[in-house]
């Protein structure tokens, strides 16, 4: 009977690429408003009837459910370069007072949310060893949640100052996220590299 072998569960052992990806994720989520704030904007500014806001949320989440995983399977990490760009566009439309623009902003928010909720998490499997995936996913999810919570709070505070302040913050953070992503553009998982040789 063999004794159970245990492995350390500390944070050491993750690659530089993993931490670069986690940093990029934290930045792009820090500059991504929650739908709660978007809904508050719509109601506070009387842009649409209150009854329409849940419908807009349902549309956004329907778009979020689209199969972004297929995009990741085809292009890998480099496909995420669009996230900071799309994330910077969202507030210009979503914090507008134009009904067509806020609908477009809601749709775009849903598309970005779809990438965050599906493909971004799936990428972790390619960045950590199989035996470390539990810790890898847990750490990534903690970074994901804390960054979005902190960002949402900051955006909310800035929204109370002015809509322009919130938009400016989002654009700056997404620009920094785009720069943080650049080292990841050429990354290819080891399995993919081996398959192509």
Backbone as numpy.savetxt, mean C-alpha at the origin, in Angstrom:
# Nx Ny Nz CAx CAy CAz Cx Cy Cz
13.38 -41.78 18.25 12.53 -40.60 18.25 13.42 -39.36 18.25
13.22 -38.51 17.28 14.07 -37.33 17.12 13.52 -36.16 17.94
14.42 -35.44 18.55 14.01 -34.25 19.30 13.61 -33.16 18.32
12.63 -32.37 18.70 12.19 -31.27 17.84 13.30 -30.24 17.73
13.57 -29.79 16.53 14.57 -28.77 16.31 13.89 -27.41 16.20
14.37 -26.48 16.95 13.79 -25.15 16.91 14.78 -24.17 16.31
14.27 -23.13 15.71 15.11 -22.11 15.10 14.79 -20.77 15.74
15.76 -19.90 15.83 15.50 -18.59 16.43 14.48 -17.82 15.60
13.67 -17.04 16.28 12.62 -16.30 15.58 12.86 -14.80 15.62
14.10 -14.40 15.84 14.43 -12.98 15.85 14.32 -12.39 14.46
14.62 -11.09 14.35 14.48 -10.39 13.09 15.73 -10.46 12.23
16.80 -11.03 12.78 18.01 -11.18 11.99 17.80 -12.29 10.95
18.49 -12.18 9.86 18.38 -13.22 8.84 17.55 -12.79 7.65
16.87 -11.65 7.73 16.14 -11.14 6.58 17.11 -10.38 5.68
16.87 -10.46 4.40 17.77 -9.83 3.44 17.61 -8.31 3.40
18.59 -7.66 2.81 18.51 -6.21 2.63 17.30 -5.85 1.76
17.03 -6.71 0.77 15.89 -6.44 -0.12 14.58 -6.45 0.68
14.45 -7.38 1.61 13.24 -7.44 2.45 13.03 -6.12 3.19
14.11 -5.60 3.81 13.98 -4.36 4.57 13.76 -3.15 3.66
14.35 -3.19 2.48 14.08 -2.11 1.51 12.61 -2.13 1.09
12.11 -3.33 0.87 10.70 -3.47 0.48 9.77 -3.04 1.62
10.11 -3.43 2.84 9.31 -3.03 4.00 9.33 -1.50 4.17
10.48 -0.88 3.94 10.59 0.58 4.03 9.73 1.26 2.98
9.80 0.76 1.75 8.97 1.28 0.67 7.48 1.15 1.02
7.10 -0.02 1.52 5.71 -0.26 1.89 5.26 0.72 2.97
6.10 0.91 3.99 5.75 1.83 5.08 5.55 3.24 4.54
6.42 3.67 3.65 6.32 5.04 3.11 5.06 5.21 2.26
4.81 4.27 1.37 3.66 4.44 0.48 2.34 4.35 1.24
2.33 3.60 2.36 1.12 3.55 3.18 0.97 4.77 4.08
2.09 5.34 4.49 2.03 6.57 5.28 1.37 7.68 4.48
1.52 7.64 3.17 0.91 8.65 2.30 -0.35 8.17 1.62
-1.07 7.27 2.26 -2.30 6.72 1.67 -3.45 6.89 2.66
-4.37 7.78 2.34 -5.49 8.07 3.25 -6.43 6.88 3.37
-7.03 6.71 4.53 -8.04 5.67 4.70 -9.36 6.14 4.08
-10.25 5.18 3.81 -11.54 5.57 3.25 -12.38 6.32 4.29
-12.10 6.08 5.56 -12.83 6.81 6.61 -12.64 8.32 6.44
-11.40 8.74 6.14 -11.14 10.16 5.93 -11.77 10.65 4.63
-11.69 9.83 3.59 -12.32 10.22 2.32 -13.84 10.36 2.50
-14.43 9.42 3.24 -15.86 9.50 3.50 -16.22 10.72 4.33
-15.37 11.05 5.30 -15.60 12.26 6.11 -15.58 13.50 5.22
-14.62 13.55 4.31 -14.53 14.68 3.38 -15.82 14.81 2.57
-16.30 13.71 2.06 -17.52 13.73 1.23 -18.73 14.22 2.01
-18.83 13.79 3.27 -19.97 14.18 4.10 -19.81 15.60 4.64
-18.60 15.91 5.11 -18.33 17.22 5.71 -18.53 18.36 4.71
-18.11 18.11 3.47 -18.24 19.13 2.43 -19.56 19.03 1.67
-20.41 18.08 2.04 -21.72 17.89 1.40 -21.57 17.71 -0.11
-20.59 16.87 -0.50 -20.32 16.66 -1.92 -21.30 15.65 -2.51
-21.59 14.60 -1.78 -22.58 13.62 -2.20 -23.51 13.36 -1.02
-24.66 12.79 -1.30 -25.59 12.43 -0.23 -24.96 11.36 0.65
-25.25 11.40 1.93 -24.66 10.45 2.88 -24.93 9.00 2.47
-26.09 8.76 1.86 -26.44 7.40 1.46 -25.54 6.88 0.34
-24.91 7.77 -0.40 -24.05 7.34 -1.51 -22.66 6.89 -1.04
-22.25 7.33 0.15 -20.89 7.03 0.60 -20.67 5.53 0.77
-21.59 4.77 1.39 -21.39 3.31 1.45 -21.34 2.66 0.07
-22.09 3.22 -0.88 -22.06 2.68 -2.24 -20.69 2.91 -2.86
-20.14 4.10 -2.64 -18.81 4.40 -3.15 -17.77 3.47 -2.53
-17.93 3.20 -1.25 -17.00 2.29 -0.57 -17.11 0.88 -1.16
-18.35 0.44 -1.44 -18.56 -0.88 -2.03 -17.90 -0.97 -3.41
-18.02 0.10 -4.19 -17.38 0.13 -5.51 -15.86 0.04 -5.36
-15.34 0.82 -4.41 -13.89 0.82 -4.19 -13.39 -0.56 -3.78
-14.10 -1.21 -2.87 -13.67 -2.53 -2.41 -13.87 -3.59 -3.48
-14.85 -3.38 -4.36 -15.01 -4.30 -5.49 -13.81 -4.23 -6.41
-13.32 -3.02 -6.65 -12.12 -2.85 -7.47 -10.90 -3.40 -6.75
-10.89 -3.28 -5.42 -9.77 -3.78 -4.63 -9.65 -5.29 -4.72
-10.76 -5.95 -5.03 -10.77 -7.42 -5.07 -10.28 -7.98 -6.40
-9.97 -7.12 -7.35 -9.50 -7.60 -8.65 -8.19 -8.36 -8.51
-7.89 -9.19 -9.48 -6.75 -10.10 -9.40 -5.43 -9.41 -9.70
-4.92 -8.64 -8.74 -3.62 -8.00 -8.91 -2.48 -8.99 -8.78
-2.78 -10.15 -8.20 -1.74 -11.16 -8.07 -1.19 -11.58 -9.42
-2.04 -11.60 -10.43 -1.59 -11.99 -11.78 -0.58 -10.99 -12.32
-0.76 -9.72 -11.98 0.19 -8.69 -12.40 1.54 -8.93 -11.75
1.52 -9.24 -10.46 2.77 -9.50 -9.74 3.48 -10.72 -10.31
2.71 -11.77 -10.63 3.31 -12.98 -11.18 4.02 -12.70 -12.50
3.54 -11.74 -13.23 4.13 -11.45 -14.53 5.33 -10.50 -14.45
5.23 -9.45 -13.65 6.28 -8.42 -13.67 7.09 -8.34 -12.37
6.65 -9.02 -11.33 7.40 -9.01 -10.08 7.34 -7.67 -9.36
8.33 -7.42 -8.51 8.35 -6.22 -7.68 8.29 -4.93 -8.49
8.90 -4.93 -9.68 8.96 -3.68 -10.43 7.58 -3.13 -10.78
6.56 -3.97 -10.75 5.20 -3.50 -11.01 4.69 -2.54 -9.95
5.28 -2.61 -8.75 4.83 -1.76 -7.66 5.27 -0.31 -7.81
6.07 -0.03 -8.83 6.53 1.34 -9.05 5.35 2.29 -9.28
4.21 1.74 -9.71 3.04 2.59 -9.98 2.36 3.04 -8.69
2.60 2.35 -7.58 1.87 2.67 -6.34 2.06 4.11 -5.86
3.30 4.59 -5.73 3.46 5.98 -5.28 2.85 6.98 -6.26
2.92 6.67 -7.55 2.35 7.57 -8.56 0.84 7.63 -8.42
0.20 6.47 -8.37 -1.25 6.43 -8.21 -1.67 7.00 -6.86
-0.88 6.67 -5.81 -1.19 7.18 -4.48 -1.13 8.69 -4.40
-0.26 9.31 -5.21 -0.16 10.77 -5.22 -1.31 11.41 -5.99
-1.91 10.66 -6.92 -3.04 11.18 -7.68 -4.34 11.13 -6.88
-4.48 10.08 -6.07 -5.73 9.86 -5.32 -6.25 11.10 -4.60
-5.45 11.82 -3.80 -6.01 12.93 -3.04 -6.50 14.09 -3.91
-5.88 14.29 -5.07 -6.32 15.38 -5.95 -7.76 15.14 -6.41
-8.10 13.89 -6.62 -9.46 13.55 -7.04 -10.38 13.35 -5.84
-9.92 12.58 -4.85 -10.79 12.22 -3.73 -11.12 13.40 -2.82
-10.20 14.36 -2.70 -10.45 15.53 -1.87 -10.99 16.70 -2.69
-11.44 16.40 -3.89 -12.05 17.42 -4.74 -13.47 17.71 -4.25
-14.07 18.73 -4.80 -15.49 19.00 -4.52 -16.34 18.69 -5.75
-15.72 18.11 -6.77 -16.42 17.71 -7.99 -16.90 16.27 -7.85
-18.17 16.03 -8.06 -18.73 14.68 -7.91 -18.07 13.68 -8.86
-17.91 14.00 -10.16 -17.23 13.03 -11.04 -15.80 12.72 -10.58
-15.09 13.75 -10.11 -13.71 13.53 -9.67 -13.65 12.67 -8.41
-14.57 12.88 -7.47 -14.51 12.06 -6.26 -14.87 10.60 -6.56
-15.72 10.39 -7.56 -16.00 9.02 -7.98 -14.75 8.39 -8.60
-14.06 9.16 -9.44 -12.80 8.67 -10.01 -11.77 8.41 -8.92
-11.71 9.33 -7.94 -10.78 9.15 -6.83 -11.09 7.92 -6.02
-12.37 7.65 -5.81 -12.78 6.45 -5.07 -12.37 5.19 -5.83
-12.58 5.21 -7.14 -12.21 4.05 -7.97 -10.69 3.83 -7.92
-9.94 4.91 -8.05 -8.48 4.79 -8.01 -8.01 4.33 -6.63
-8.63 4.84 -5.58 -8.31 4.39 -4.22 -8.50 2.88 -4.12
-9.59 2.37 -4.70 -9.86 0.93 -4.67 -8.81 0.13 -5.42
-8.35 0.66 -6.55 -7.31 -0.02 -7.32 -6.02 -0.11 -6.50
-5.63 1.01 -5.90 -4.40 1.03 -5.09 -4.57 0.09 -3.88
-5.74 0.12 -3.28 -6.00 -0.75 -2.13 -5.88 -2.21 -2.53
-6.32 -2.53 -3.75 -6.22 -3.90 -4.24 -4.78 -4.37 -4.31
-3.89 -3.49 -4.75 -2.47 -3.85 -4.81 -1.92 -4.05 -3.40
-2.26 -3.13 -2.50 -1.78 -3.24 -1.12 -2.23 -4.54 -0.46
-3.49 -4.88 -0.66 -4.06 -6.00 0.07 -3.74 -7.36 -0.51
-3.33 -7.41 -1.76 -3.09 -8.72 -2.37 -1.63 -8.90 -2.74
-1.22 -8.29 -3.84 0.11 -8.56 -4.39 1.24 -8.12 -3.45
1.06 -7.00 -2.75 2.14 -6.52 -1.89 2.46 -7.53 -0.80
1.45 -8.12 -0.23 1.68 -9.13 0.81 2.25 -10.41 0.21
1.76 -10.76 -0.97 2.24 -11.99 -1.62 3.73 -11.92 -1.90
4.24 -10.72 -2.16 5.66 -10.57 -2.50 6.58 -10.99 -1.37
6.08 -10.96 -0.14 6.92 -11.32 1.01 7.44 -12.75 0.88
6.64 -13.62 0.28 7.06 -15.02 0.13 8.33 -15.15 -0.70
8.55 -14.21 -1.61 9.74 -14.26 -2.45 10.95 -13.61 -1.78
10.74 -12.96 -0.65 11.81 -12.19 -0.02 12.37 -12.80 1.24
11.72 -13.84 1.75 12.21 -14.48 2.98 12.33 -15.99 2.76
13.25 -16.65 3.46 13.36 -18.12 3.34 12.07 -18.78 3.82
11.79 -19.94 3.26 10.55 -20.66 3.60 10.39 -20.84 5.10
11.50 -21.19 5.78 11.40 -21.46 7.22 11.23 -20.20 8.05
11.33 -19.03 7.42 11.20 -17.76 8.15 9.95 -16.99 7.74
9.09 -17.61 6.96 7.95 -16.86 6.41 6.97 -16.39 7.47
6.79 -17.17 8.52 5.88 -16.74 9.58 6.32 -15.43 10.20
7.60 -15.37 10.58 8.14 -14.14 11.15 8.17 -13.04 10.10
8.51 -13.42 8.87 8.57 -12.42 7.79 7.23 -11.76 7.53
6.18 -12.57 7.44 4.84 -12.02 7.23 4.38 -11.21 8.45
4.65 -11.73 9.64 4.23 -11.02 10.84 4.89 -9.66 10.96
6.19 -9.61 10.70 6.92 -8.34 10.77 6.42 -7.37 9.71
6.24 -7.88 8.49 5.76 -7.04 7.40 4.38 -6.48 7.71
3.49 -7.33 8.23 2.13 -6.89 8.54 2.13 -5.84 9.64
3.01 -5.99 10.62 3.11 -4.99 11.70 3.57 -3.65 11.13
4.59 -3.69 10.27 5.07 -2.46 9.64 3.97 -1.83 8.80
3.28 -2.64 8.04 2.17 -2.22 7.18 1.11 -1.48 8.01
0.65 -2.13 9.07 -0.43 -1.56 9.87 -0.04 -0.31 10.62
1.15 -0.32 11.24 1.59 0.84 12.00 1.83 2.05 11.10
2.40 1.81 9.92 2.64 2.92 9.00 1.34 3.52 8.51
0.36 2.67 8.19 -0.91 3.20 7.70 -1.64 3.95 8.81
-1.60 3.43 10.03 -2.25 4.10 11.15 -1.62 5.47 11.40
-0.28 5.51 11.44 0.41 6.78 11.68 0.14 7.77 10.56
0.20 7.29 9.33 -0.04 8.15 8.18 -1.46 8.70 8.16
-2.43 7.82 8.45 -3.82 8.25 8.47 -4.05 9.34 9.53
-3.41 9.17 10.70 -3.55 10.17 11.75 -2.96 11.50 11.32
-1.77 11.46 10.71 -1.13 12.70 10.24 -1.94 13.38 9.14
-2.44 12.59 8.21 -3.25 13.16 7.14 -4.52 13.78 7.70
-5.11 13.14 8.71 -6.31 13.69 9.34 -6.04 15.02 10.03
-4.91 15.09 10.73 -4.53 16.35 11.39 -4.32 17.45 10.35
-3.61 17.10 9.28 -3.35 18.09 8.24 -4.61 18.50 7.49
-5.54 17.57 7.35 -6.82 17.88 6.71 -7.55 18.96 7.50
-7.48 18.87 8.83 -8.11 19.88 9.68 -7.47 21.26 9.51
-6.19 21.26 9.14 -5.52 22.53 8.85 -6.00 23.06 7.52
-5.88 22.24 6.49 -6.40 22.57 5.16 -6.28 21.34 4.27
-7.14 21.25 3.29 -7.08 20.15 2.35 -5.75 20.18 1.59
-5.31 21.36 1.24 -4.04 21.50 0.52 -2.87 20.96 1.33
-2.90 21.15 2.65 -1.83 20.63 3.50 -1.79 19.10 3.46
-2.96 18.49 3.51 -3.04 17.03 3.45 -2.53 16.52 2.10
-2.95 17.18 1.03 -2.51 16.76 -0.31 -1.00 16.91 -0.46
-0.47 18.03 0.02 0.97 18.27 -0.08 1.75 17.19 0.66
1.31 16.86 1.87 1.97 15.80 2.64 1.96 14.48 1.88
0.80 14.12 1.33 0.68 12.85 0.61 1.62 12.80 -0.59
1.65 13.88 -1.35 2.50 13.91 -2.54 3.98 13.80 -2.16
4.39 14.51 -1.11 5.79 14.45 -0.68 6.16 13.04 -0.22
5.32 12.43 0.58 5.61 11.09 1.08 5.66 10.08 -0.06
4.73 10.20 -1.00 4.73 9.27 -2.13 5.96 9.48 -3.02
6.43 10.72 -3.12 7.66 10.98 -3.88 8.85 10.31 -3.21
8.91 10.39 -1.88 9.98 9.73 -1.13 9.87 8.21 -1.29
8.64 7.70 -1.28 8.42 6.26 -1.48 8.92 5.81 -2.84
8.68 6.64 -3.86 9.15 6.31 -5.20 10.67 6.21 -5.25
11.34 7.14 -4.59 12.81 7.10 -4.52 13.27 5.85 -3.77
12.57 5.52 -2.68 12.92 4.34 -1.89 12.73 3.06 -2.68
11.85 3.11 -3.66 11.57 1.91 -4.45 12.64 1.63 -5.51
13.36 2.65 -5.94 14.28 2.51 -7.07 15.28 1.36 -6.93
15.85 1.10 -5.73 16.78 -0.04 -5.63 16.12 -1.40 -5.88
14.79 -1.44 -5.84 14.08 -2.71 -6.00 13.69 -3.00 -7.45
13.85 -2.02 -8.32 13.36 -2.16 -9.70 13.94 -3.38 -10.39
15.22 -3.63 -10.22 15.86 -4.74 -10.92 15.86 -6.05 -10.17
15.18 -6.10 -9.00 15.22 -7.33 -8.20 14.42 -8.44 -8.86
15.01 -9.63 -8.86 14.32 -10.83 -9.33 14.51 -11.93 -8.30
13.44 -12.65 -7.91 13.60 -13.74 -6.94 14.59 -14.77 -7.45
15.25 -15.45 -6.53 16.26 -16.44 -6.90 15.68 -17.54 -7.78
14.45 -17.97 -7.49 13.82 -19.04 -8.27 13.61 -18.59 -9.72
13.20 -17.34 -9.88 12.97 -16.81 -11.22 14.28 -16.69 -11.98
15.33 -16.26 -11.28 16.65 -16.12 -11.91 17.16 -17.48 -12.36
17.00 -18.49 -11.50 17.46 -19.83 -11.84 16.70 -20.41 -13.04
15.40 -20.11 -13.09 14.56 -20.63 -14.16 14.95 -20.05 -15.52
15.46 -18.82 -15.51 15.77 -18.14 -16.76 17.17 -18.48 -17.28
17.97 -19.19 -16.45 19.33 -19.53 -16.88 19.40 -20.93 -17.45
